[in-house]
Coordinates of N, CA, C and O in Angstrom, one line a residue:
X429 N -16.1 5.4 4.1 CA -16.9 4.4 3.4 C -18.0 5.2 2.7 O -19.2 5.3 3.1
X430 N -17.7 5.7 1.6 CA -18.5 6.5 0.8 C -19.0 5.7 -0.5 O -18.3 4.7 -0.8
X431 N -20.0 6.2 -1.2 CA -20.3 5.6 -2.5 C -19.2 5.6 -3.5 O -19.1 4.7 -4.3
X432 N -18.4 6.7 -3.5 CA -17.3 6.8 -4.4 C -16.2 5.7 -4.1 O -15.7 5.1 -5.0
X433 N -16.0 5.5 -2.8 CA -15.0 4.5 -2.5 C -15.5 3.1 -2.8 O -14.7 2.2 -3.3
X434 N -16.8 2.9 -2.7 CA -17.4 1.6 -3.0 C -17.3 1.4 -4.5 O -16.9 0.3 -5.0
X435 N -17.5 2.4 -5.3 CA -17.4 2.3 -6.8 C -16.0 2.0 -7.2 O -15.7 1.1 -8.0
X436 N -15.0 2.6 -6.5 CA -13.6 2.4 -6.8 C -13.3 0.9 -6.5 O -12.6 0.2 -7.2
X437 N -13.7 0.4 -5.3 CA -13.4 -1.0 -4.9 C -14.1 -2.0 -5.9 O -13.4 -2.9 -6.3
X438 N -15.3 -1.7 -6.2 CA -16.0 -2.7 -7.1 C -15.4 -2.6 -8.6 O -15.4 -3.7 -9.2
X439 N -14.9 -1.5 -9.0 CA -14.3 -1.4 -10.3 C -13.0 -2.1 -10.4 O -12.5 -2.4 -11.4
X440 N -12.4 -2.4 -9.2 CA -11.1 -3.1 -9.2 C -11.3 -4.6 -9.4 O -10.3 -5.3 -9.6
X441 N -12.5 -5.1 -9.4 CA -12.8 -6.5 -9.7 C -13.1 -6.6 -11.2 O -14.1 -6.1 -11.7
X442 N -12.3 -7.4 -11.9 CA -12.4 -7.5 -13.3 C -13.8 -8.0 -13.8 O -14.4 -7.5 -14.8
X443 N -14.4 -8.9 -13.1 CA -15.7 -9.5 -13.5 C -16.8 -8.5 -13.4 O -17.8 -8.5 -14.1
X444 N -16.7 -7.5 -12.5 CA -17.7 -6.5 -12.2 C -17.5 -5.2 -12.9 O -18.4 -4.4 -13.1
X445 N -16.3 -4.9 -13.3 CA -16.0 -3.6 -13.9 C -16.3 -3.5 -15.4 O -16.5 -2.4 -15.9
X446 N -16.5 -4.6 -16.1 CA -16.9 -4.5 -17.5 C -18.4 -4.2 -17.6 O -19.2 -4.7 -16.9
X447 N -18.7 -3.4 -18.6 CA -20.1 -3.0 -18.9 C -20.9 -2.6 -17.7 O -22.1 -2.8 -17.7
X448 N -20.3 -1.9 -16.8 CA -21.0 -1.4 -15.6 C -21.9 -2.4 -14.9 O -23.0 -2.2 -14.7
X449 N -21.3 -3.6 -14.6 CA -22.0 -4.5 -13.8 C -22.7 -5.7 -14.6 O -23.1 -6.6 -14.0
X450 N -22.6 -5.6 -15.9 CA -23.1 -6.7 -16.7 C -22.0 -7.3 -17.6 O -21.4 -6.5 -18.3
X451 N -21.8 -8.6 -17.4 CA -20.6 -9.2 -18.1 C -21.2 -10.4 -18.9 O -22.1 -11.1 -18.4
X452 N -20.6 -10.6 -20.1 CA -21.0 -11.8 -20.8 C -19.7 -12.6 -21.1 O -18.7 -12.1 -21.6
X453 N -19.7 -13.9 -20.7 CA -18.5 -14.7 -20.8 C -18.9 -16.1 -21.3 O -19.5 -16.9 -20.5
X454 N -18.7 -16.4 -22.6 CA -19.2 -17.6 -23.1 C -18.3 -18.8 -22.8 O -18.7 -19.9 -22.8
X455 N -17.0 -18.6 -22.5 CA -16.1 -19.7 -22.1 C -16.5 -20.4 -20.8 O -16.4 -21.6 -20.7
X456 N -16.9 -19.6 -19.8 CA -17.3 -20.2 -18.5 C -18.7 -20.6 -18.5 O -19.2 -21.1 -17.5
X457 N -19.5 -20.3 -19.5 CA -20.9 -20.7 -19.6 C -21.8 -19.6 -18.9 O -23.0 -19.8 -18.8
X458 N -21.2 -18.5 -18.6 CA -22.0 -17.4 -18.0 C -22.5 -16.5 -19.1 O -21.7 -15.9 -19.8
X459 N -23.8 -16.3 -19.3 CA -24.3 -15.4 -20.3 C -24.2 -14.0 -19.9 O -23.8 -13.1 -20.6
X460 N -24.6 -13.7 -18.6 CA -24.5 -12.4 -18.1 C -24.3 -12.4 -16.6 O -24.8 -13.3 -15.9
X461 N -23.6 -11.4 -16.1 CA -23.4 -11.3 -14.6 C -23.8 -9.9 -14.3 O -23.3 -8.9 -14.8
X462 N -24.7 -9.7 -13.3 CA -25.3 -8.4 -13.0 C -25.1 -8.2 -11.5 O -25.4 -9.1 -10.7
X463 N -24.7 -7.0 -11.1 CA -24.6 -6.6 -9.7 C -25.9 -6.1 -9.3 O -26.4 -5.1 -9.8
X464 N -26.5 -6.8 -8.3 CA -27.9 -6.5 -7.8 C -27.8 -5.5 -6.7 O -28.5 -4.4 -6.7
X465 N -27.0 -5.7 -5.7 CA -26.9 -4.9 -4.5 C -25.5 -4.9 -3.9 O -24.8 -5.9 -4.1
X466 N -25.2 -3.8 -3.2 CA -23.9 -3.8 -2.5 C -24.1 -2.9 -1.3 O -24.8 -1.9 -1.3
X467 N -23.4 -3.3 -0.2 CA -23.5 -2.6 1.0 C -22.2 -2.8 1.8 O -21.6 -3.8 1.7
X468 N -21.9 -1.8 2.6 CA -20.7 -1.9 3.5 C -21.0 -2.7 4.7 O -22.1 -2.7 5.2
X469 N -20.0 -3.5 5.1 CA -20.0 -4.3 6.3 C -19.1 -3.6 7.3 O -17.9 -3.3 7.0
X470 N -19.5 -3.4 8.6 CA -18.7 -2.7 9.5 C -17.5 -3.5 9.9 O -17.5 -4.7 10.1
X471 N -16.3 -2.7 9.9 CA -15.1 -3.3 10.4 C -14.4 -2.3 11.4 O -14.8 -1.2 11.4
X472 N -13.5 -2.8 12.2 CA -12.8 -1.9 13.1 C -12.0 -0.9 12.2 O -11.4 -1.2 11.2
X473 N -12.0 0.4 12.6 CA -11.3 1.4 11.8 C -9.8 1.2 11.7 O -9.3 1.5 10.7
X474 N -9.2 0.6 12.7 CA -7.7 0.5 12.7 C -7.3 -0.8 12.0 O -6.2 -1.1 11.8
X475 N -8.3 -1.7 11.5 CA -7.9 -2.9 10.9 C -7.4 -2.8 9.5 O -6.9 -3.8 8.9
X476 N -7.6 -1.7 8.9 CA -7.2 -1.4 7.5 C -7.8 -2.5 6.5 O -7.2 -2.9 5.6
X477 N -9.1 -2.8 6.8 CA -9.8 -3.7 6.0 C -11.2 -3.1 5.6 O -11.8 -2.5 6.5
X478 N -11.6 -3.2 4.4 CA -12.9 -2.8 4.0 C -13.7 -4.0 3.5 O -13.1 -4.8 2.7
X479 N -14.9 -4.1 4.0 CA -15.7 -5.3 3.6 C -17.0 -4.8 2.9 O -17.6 -3.9 3.4
X480 N -17.3 -5.4 1.8 CA -18.5 -5.1 1.1 C -19.3 -6.4 0.8 O -18.7 -7.4 0.4
X481 N -20.5 -6.3 1.1 CA -21.4 -7.5 0.8 C -22.1 -7.2 -0.5 O -22.8 -6.2 -0.6
X482 N -22.0 -8.1 -1.5 CA -22.6 -7.8 -2.8 C -23.6 -9.0 -3.1 O -23.4 -10.1 -2.6
X483 N -24.6 -8.7 -3.9 CA -25.5 -9.7 -4.4 C -25.3 -9.7 -5.9 O -25.4 -8.6 -6.5
X484 N -25.0 -10.8 -6.5 CA -24.7 -11.0 -7.9 C -25.7 -11.9 -8.5 O -26.0 -13.0 -7.9
X485 N -26.2 -11.6 -9.7 CA -27.1 -12.5 -10.4 C -26.4 -12.9 -11.7 O -26.0 -12.0 -12.5
X486 N -26.3 -14.2 -11.9 CA -25.7 -14.7 -13.1 C -26.7 -15.5 -13.9 O -27.5 -16.3 -13.4
X487 N -26.7 -15.3 -15.2 CA -27.5 -16.0 -16.1 C -26.6 -17.0 -16.9 O -25.7 -16.5 -17.6
X488 N -26.9 -18.2 -16.8 CA -26.1 -19.2 -17.5 C -26.6 -19.4 -18.9 O -27.8 -19.3 -19.2
X489 N -25.7 -19.7 -19.9 CA -26.1 -19.8 -21.3 C -26.8 -21.2 -21.5 O -27.5 -21.3 -22.4
X490 N -26.6 -22.1 -20.6 CA -27.2 -23.4 -20.7 C -28.7 -23.3 -20.1 O -28.9 -23.1 -18.9
X491 N -29.7 -23.3 -20.9 CA -31.1 -23.3 -20.6 C -31.5 -22.0 -19.9 O -32.5 -22.0 -19.2
X492 N -30.7 -20.9 -20.0 CA -31.1 -19.6 -19.4 C -31.4 -19.7 -18.0 O -32.4 -19.2 -17.5
X493 N -30.6 -20.4 -17.2 CA -30.8 -20.6 -15.8 C -30.2 -19.4 -15.0 O -29.1 -19.0 -15.3
X494 N -30.9 -18.8 -14.1 CA -30.4 -17.7 -13.3 C -30.1 -18.1 -11.9 O -30.8 -18.9 -11.3
X495 N -28.9 -17.6 -11.5 CA -28.4 -17.9 -10.1 C -28.2 -16.6 -9.4 O -27.5 -15.7 -10.0
X496 N -28.6 -16.4 -8.2 CA -28.4 -15.2 -7.4 C -27.6 -15.6 -6.2 O -28.1 -16.6 -5.5
X497 N -26.6 -14.9 -5.9 CA -25.7 -15.3 -4.7 C -25.2 -14.0 -4.0 O -24.9 -13.0 -4.7
X498 N -25.1 -14.1 -2.7 CA -24.5 -13.0 -1.9 C -23.0 -13.4 -1.6 O -22.7 -14.5 -1.3
X499 N -22.1 -12.4 -1.7 CA -20.7 -12.6 -1.5 C -20.2 -11.5 -0.6 O -20.7 -10.4 -0.6
X500 N -19.2 -11.9 0.2 CA -18.5 -10.9 1.1 C -17.1 -10.7 0.5 O -16.3 -11.6 0.3
X501 N -16.8 -9.4 0.1 CA -15.6 -9.0 -0.4 C -14.8 -8.3 0.6 O -15.3 -7.5 1.3
X502 N -13.5 -8.6 0.7 CA -12.6 -8.0 1.7 C -11.5 -7.3 0.9 O -10.8 -8.0 0.1
X503 N -11.3 -6.0 1.2 CA -10.2 -5.3 0.6 C -9.3 -4.8 1.7 O -9.7 -4.4 2.8
X504 N -8.0 -5.0 1.5 CA -7.0 -4.7 2.5 C -6.2 -3.4 2.1 O -5.7 -3.4 0.9
X505 N -6.2 -2.4 2.9 CA -5.5 -1.2 2.6 C -4.0 -1.4 2.9 O -3.6 -2.0 3.8
X506 N -3.2 -0.9 1.9 CA -1.8 -1.0 2.0 C -1.2 0.4 2.0 O -1.7 1.3 1.3
X507 N -0.1 0.5 2.7 CA 0.6 1.8 2.7 C 1.6 1.9 1.5 O 2.2 0.9 1.1
X508 N 1.7 3.0 0.9 CA 2.6 3.2 -0.2 C 3.1 4.6 -0.2 O 2.4 5.6 0.1
X509 N 4.4 4.7 -0.5 CA 5.1 6.0 -0.6 C 5.3 6.4 -2.0 O 5.3 5.6 -2.9
X510 N 5.4 7.7 -2.2 CA 5.7 8.2 -3.6 C 7.2 7.7 -3.9 O 7.9 7.4 -3.0
X511 N 7.5 7.7 -5.2 CA 8.8 7.2 -5.6 C 10.0 8.0 -5.0 O 11.0 7.5 -4.6
X512 N 9.8 9.4 -4.9 CA 10.9 10.2 -4.3 C 11.1 9.9 -2.9 O 12.2 9.7 -2.4
X513 N 10.0 9.7 -2.1 CA 10.2 9.4 -0.7 C 10.7 8.0 -0.5 O 11.5 7.8 0.4
X514 N 10.3 7.1 -1.3 CA 10.8 5.7 -1.3 C 12.3 5.7 -1.5 O 13.1 5.0 -0.8
X515 N 12.8 6.5 -2.5 CA 14.2 6.5 -2.8 C 15.0 7.1 -1.6 O 16.1 6.7 -1.3
X516 N 14.4 8.2 -1.0 CA 15.1 8.9 0.1 C 15.3 8.0 1.3 O 16.3 8.0 2.0
X517 N 14.3 7.2 1.6 CA 14.3 6.4 2.9 C 14.7 5.0 2.7 O 14.8 4.2 3.6
X518 N 15.1 4.6 1.4 CA 15.6 3.2 1.2 C 17.0 3.3 0.9 O 17.5 4.1 0.2
X519 N 17.8 2.4 1.6 CA 19.2 2.5 1.4 C 19.6 1.9 0.0 O 18.8 1.2 -0.7
X520 N 20.7 2.3 -0.5 CA 21.3 1.9 -1.8 C 20.5 2.4 -3.0 O 20.4 1.8 -4.0
X521 N 19.8 3.6 -2.9 CA 19.1 4.2 -4.0 C 19.7 5.5 -4.2 O 19.2 6.5 -3.8
X522 N 20.8 5.6 -4.9 CA 21.4 6.8 -5.2 C 21.6 6.9 -6.7 O 21.7 5.9 -7.4
X523 N 21.7 8.2 -7.2 CA 21.9 8.4 -8.6 C 23.3 8.9 -8.9 O 23.8 8.7 -10.0
X524 N 24.0 9.5 -7.9 CA 25.3 10.0 -8.2 C 26.2 9.8 -7.0 O 25.7 9.8 -5.8
X525 N 27.5 9.6 -7.2 CA 28.5 9.4 -6.1 C 29.7 10.3 -6.4 O 30.1 10.5 -7.5
X526 N 30.1 10.9 -5.3 CA 31.3 11.8 -5.4 C 32.3 11.1 -4.5 O 32.1 10.9 -3.3
X527 N 33.5 10.8 -5.0 CA 34.6 10.1 -4.3 C 35.7 11.2 -4.0 O 36.2 11.7 -5.0
X528 N 36.0 11.3 -2.8 CA 37.1 12.3 -2.4 C 38.2 11.5 -1.8 O 38.0 10.8 -0.8
X529 N 39.4 11.6 -2.4 CA 40.6 10.8 -2.0 C 41.7 11.8 -1.7 O 41.8 12.8 -2.4
X530 N 42.6 11.5 -0.8 CA 43.7 12.3 -0.5 C 44.9 11.5 -1.0 O 45.1 10.4 -0.7
X531 N 45.8 12.2 -1.8 CA 46.9 11.5 -2.4 C 48.1 11.5 -1.4 O 48.8 10.5 -1.4
X532 N 48.4 12.5 -0.7 CA 49.5 12.5 0.2 C 49.1 12.1 1.6 O 48.1 12.4 2.1
X533 N 49.9 11.3 2.1 CA 49.6 10.7 3.5 C 49.9 11.8 4.6 O 49.3 11.7 5.6
X534 N 50.8 12.7 4.3 CA 51.2 13.7 5.3 C 50.0 14.7 5.6 O 49.7 14.9 6.7
X535 N 49.5 15.2 4.5 CA 48.4 16.2 4.7 C 47.0 15.7 4.6 O 46.1 16.5 4.6
X536 N 46.9 14.4 4.5 CA 45.6 13.8 4.2 C 44.6 14.1 5.4 O 43.5 14.4 5.3
X537 N 45.1 13.9 6.6 CA 44.3 14.1 7.8 C 43.9 15.5 7.9 O 42.7 15.8 8.3
X538 N 44.8 16.5 7.6 CA 44.4 17.9 7.7 C 43.4 18.3 6.7 O 42.4 19.0 7.0
X539 N 43.5 17.8 5.4 CA 42.6 18.1 4.4 C 41.2 17.5 4.6 O 40.2 18.1 4.4
X540 N 41.2 16.3 5.1 CA 39.9 15.6 5.3 C 39.2 16.2 6.5 O 38.0 16.3 6.5
X541 N 40.0 16.6 7.5 CA 39.4 17.3 8.7 C 38.8 18.7 8.3 O 37.7 19.0 8.7
X542 N 39.5 19.4 7.4 CA 39.0 20.6 6.9 C 37.7 20.4 6.1 O 36.7 21.2 6.2
X543 N 37.6 19.3 5.3 CA 36.4 19.0 4.5 C 35.3 18.7 5.5 O 34.1 19.1 5.3
X544 N 35.6 17.9 6.5 CA 34.5 17.5 7.5 C 33.9 18.8 8.1 O 32.7 18.9 8.3
X545 N 34.8 19.7 8.5 CA 34.3 20.9 9.1 C 33.5 21.8 8.2 O 32.4 22.3 8.6
X546 N 33.9 21.8 6.9 CA 33.1 22.6 5.9 C 31.7 22.0 5.7 O 30.7 22.7 5.6
X547 N 31.6 20.6 5.7 CA 30.3 19.9 5.5 C 29.5 20.1 6.7 O 28.2 20.3 6.6
X548 N 30.1 20.0 7.9 CA 29.2 20.1 9.1 C 28.6 21.5 9.3 O 27.6 21.7 10.0
X549 N 29.2 22.6 8.7 CA 28.7 23.9 8.8 C 27.6 24.2 7.8 O 26.9 25.2 7.9
X550 N 27.5 23.4 6.7 CA 26.6 23.7 5.6 C 25.3 22.8 5.7 O 25.4 21.6 5.4
X551 N 24.2 23.3 6.1 CA 22.9 22.6 6.2 C 22.5 22.1 4.8 O 22.0 21.0 4.7
X552 N 22.6 22.9 3.8 CA 22.2 22.6 2.5 C 22.9 21.3 1.9 O 22.3 20.4 1.4
X553 N 24.2 21.3 2.1 CA 25.0 20.1 1.7 C 24.5 18.9 2.4 O 24.3 17.8 1.8
X554 N 24.4 19.0 3.7 CA 24.0 17.8 4.5 C 22.7 17.3 4.2 O 22.4 16.1 4.2
X555 N 21.7 18.1 3.8 CA 20.4 17.7 3.4 C 20.4 16.9 2.1 O 19.6 16.0 1.9
X556 N 21.3 17.2 1.2 CA 21.3 16.6 -0.1 C 22.1 15.3 -0.1 O 21.9 14.5 -1.0
X557 N 22.9 15.0 0.9 CA 23.7 13.8 0.9 C 22.8 12.7 1.5 O 22.2 12.8 2.5
X558 N 22.8 11.6 0.7 CA 22.0 10.4 1.2 C 22.8 9.6 2.2 O 22.3 9.1 3.2
X559 N 24.0 9.3 1.8 CA 24.9 8.4 2.6 C 26.3 8.9 2.5 O 26.7 9.4 1.4
X560 N 27.1 8.7 3.5 CA 28.6 8.9 3.5 C 29.2 7.6 4.0 O 28.9 7.1 5.0
X561 N 30.2 7.2 3.2 CA 31.0 6.0 3.5 C 32.5 6.4 3.6 O 33.0 7.2 2.8
X562 N 33.1 5.9 4.6 CA 34.5 6.2 4.8 C 35.3 5.1 4.0 O 35.1 3.9 4.3
X563 N 36.2 5.5 3.2 CA 37.0 4.5 2.5 C 38.5 4.6 3.0 O 38.8 5.4 3.9
X564 N 39.4 4.0 2.3 CA 40.8 3.9 2.8 C 41.4 5.3 2.9 O 42.0 5.6 3.9
X565 N 41.4 6.1 1.8 CA 42.0 7.4 1.8 C 41.1 8.5 1.6 O 41.4 9.6 1.1
X566 N 39.8 8.4 2.0 CA 38.9 9.5 1.8 C 37.5 9.1 2.1 O 37.2 8.2 3.0
X567 N 36.5 9.7 1.4 CA 35.1 9.5 1.6 C 34.4 9.3 0.3 O 34.8 9.7 -0.7
X568 N 33.3 8.6 0.4 CA 32.3 8.4 -0.7 C 31.0 9.1 -0.3 O 30.4 8.7 0.7
X569 N 30.6 10.1 -1.1 CA 29.3 10.8 -0.8 C 28.3 10.3 -1.8 O 28.5 10.4 -3.1
X570 N 27.1 9.9 -1.4 CA 26.0 9.4 -2.3 C 24.9 10.5 -2.3 O 24.5 11.0 -1.3
X571 N 24.4 10.8 -3.5 CA 23.4 11.8 -3.7 C 22.2 11.2 -4.5 O 22.4 10.3 -5.3
X572 N 21.1 11.8 -4.3 CA 19.9 11.3 -5.0 C 19.7 11.8 -6.4 O 19.0 11.3 -7.2
X573 N 20.5 12.9 -6.8 CA 20.4 13.5 -8.1 C 21.8 13.9 -8.6 O 22.7 14.2 -7.7
X574 N 21.9 14.1 -9.9 CA 23.2 14.5 -10.5 C 23.4 16.0 -10.1 O 24.6 16.4 -9.8
X575 N 22.4 16.8 -10.1 CA 22.6 18.2 -9.8 C 23.0 18.4 -8.3 O 23.8 19.3 -8.0
X576 N 22.6 17.6 -7.4 CA 23.0 17.7 -6.0 C 24.5 17.4 -5.9 O 25.3 18.0 -5.1
X577 N 25.0 16.4 -6.7 CA 26.4 16.0 -6.7 C 27.2 17.1 -7.3 O 28.3 17.4 -6.8
X578 N 26.7 17.8 -8.3 CA 27.5 18.9 -8.9 C 27.6 20.1 -8.0 O 28.6 20.7 -7.9
X579 N 26.5 20.3 -7.2 CA 26.5 21.4 -6.2 C 27.6 21.1 -5.2 O 28.3 22.0 -4.7
X580 N 27.6 19.8 -4.8 CA 28.6 19.4 -3.8 C 30.0 19.6 -4.3 O 30.9 20.1 -3.6
X581 N 30.3 19.2 -5.5 CA 31.7 19.3 -6.1 C 32.1 20.8 -6.2 O 33.2 21.1 -6.0
X582 N 31.1 21.6 -6.5 CA 31.5 23.1 -6.6 C 31.7 23.6 -5.2 O 32.6 24.5 -5.0
X583 N 31.0 23.1 -4.2 CA 31.2 23.5 -2.8 C 32.6 23.0 -2.3 O 33.3 23.8 -1.7
X584 N 33.1 21.8 -2.7 CA 34.4 21.3 -2.3 C 35.5 22.1 -3.0 O 36.5 22.4 -2.4
X585 N 35.3 22.4 -4.3 CA 36.3 23.2 -5.0 C 36.5 24.6 -4.4 O 37.5 25.1 -4.2

């Protein structure tokens, strides 16, 4: 709860962020809106809520009447991941797919078992694979990037 955080929170309010605390809006009848005072209100640290008590002074365009009022603002902290982390931990977010199928039914089990063994010994390949699905005659490997899929295909060849 620093002055910088309070500035950031107060700037997120459109009515207060214009002209550094002074706003003129003729449609609503407000001639000017000025932030007089702001202070933090204590909240539980684990509640992920920030509360600020502000005092606002508004001058109305009708007869130049001034109104001063105290308000309590509540900001709720939300968790957010970067796009790369979000893609990695969310299912169905892949950029490339490699499908491996076996044509012959006689040697299909042997070839697929050999492929499984090769993948299980390579940490680098397992790290790049987002998801593996078993299909009728083979596997579908899902990757987060085209280059990871190309590395995998060169590994298989």
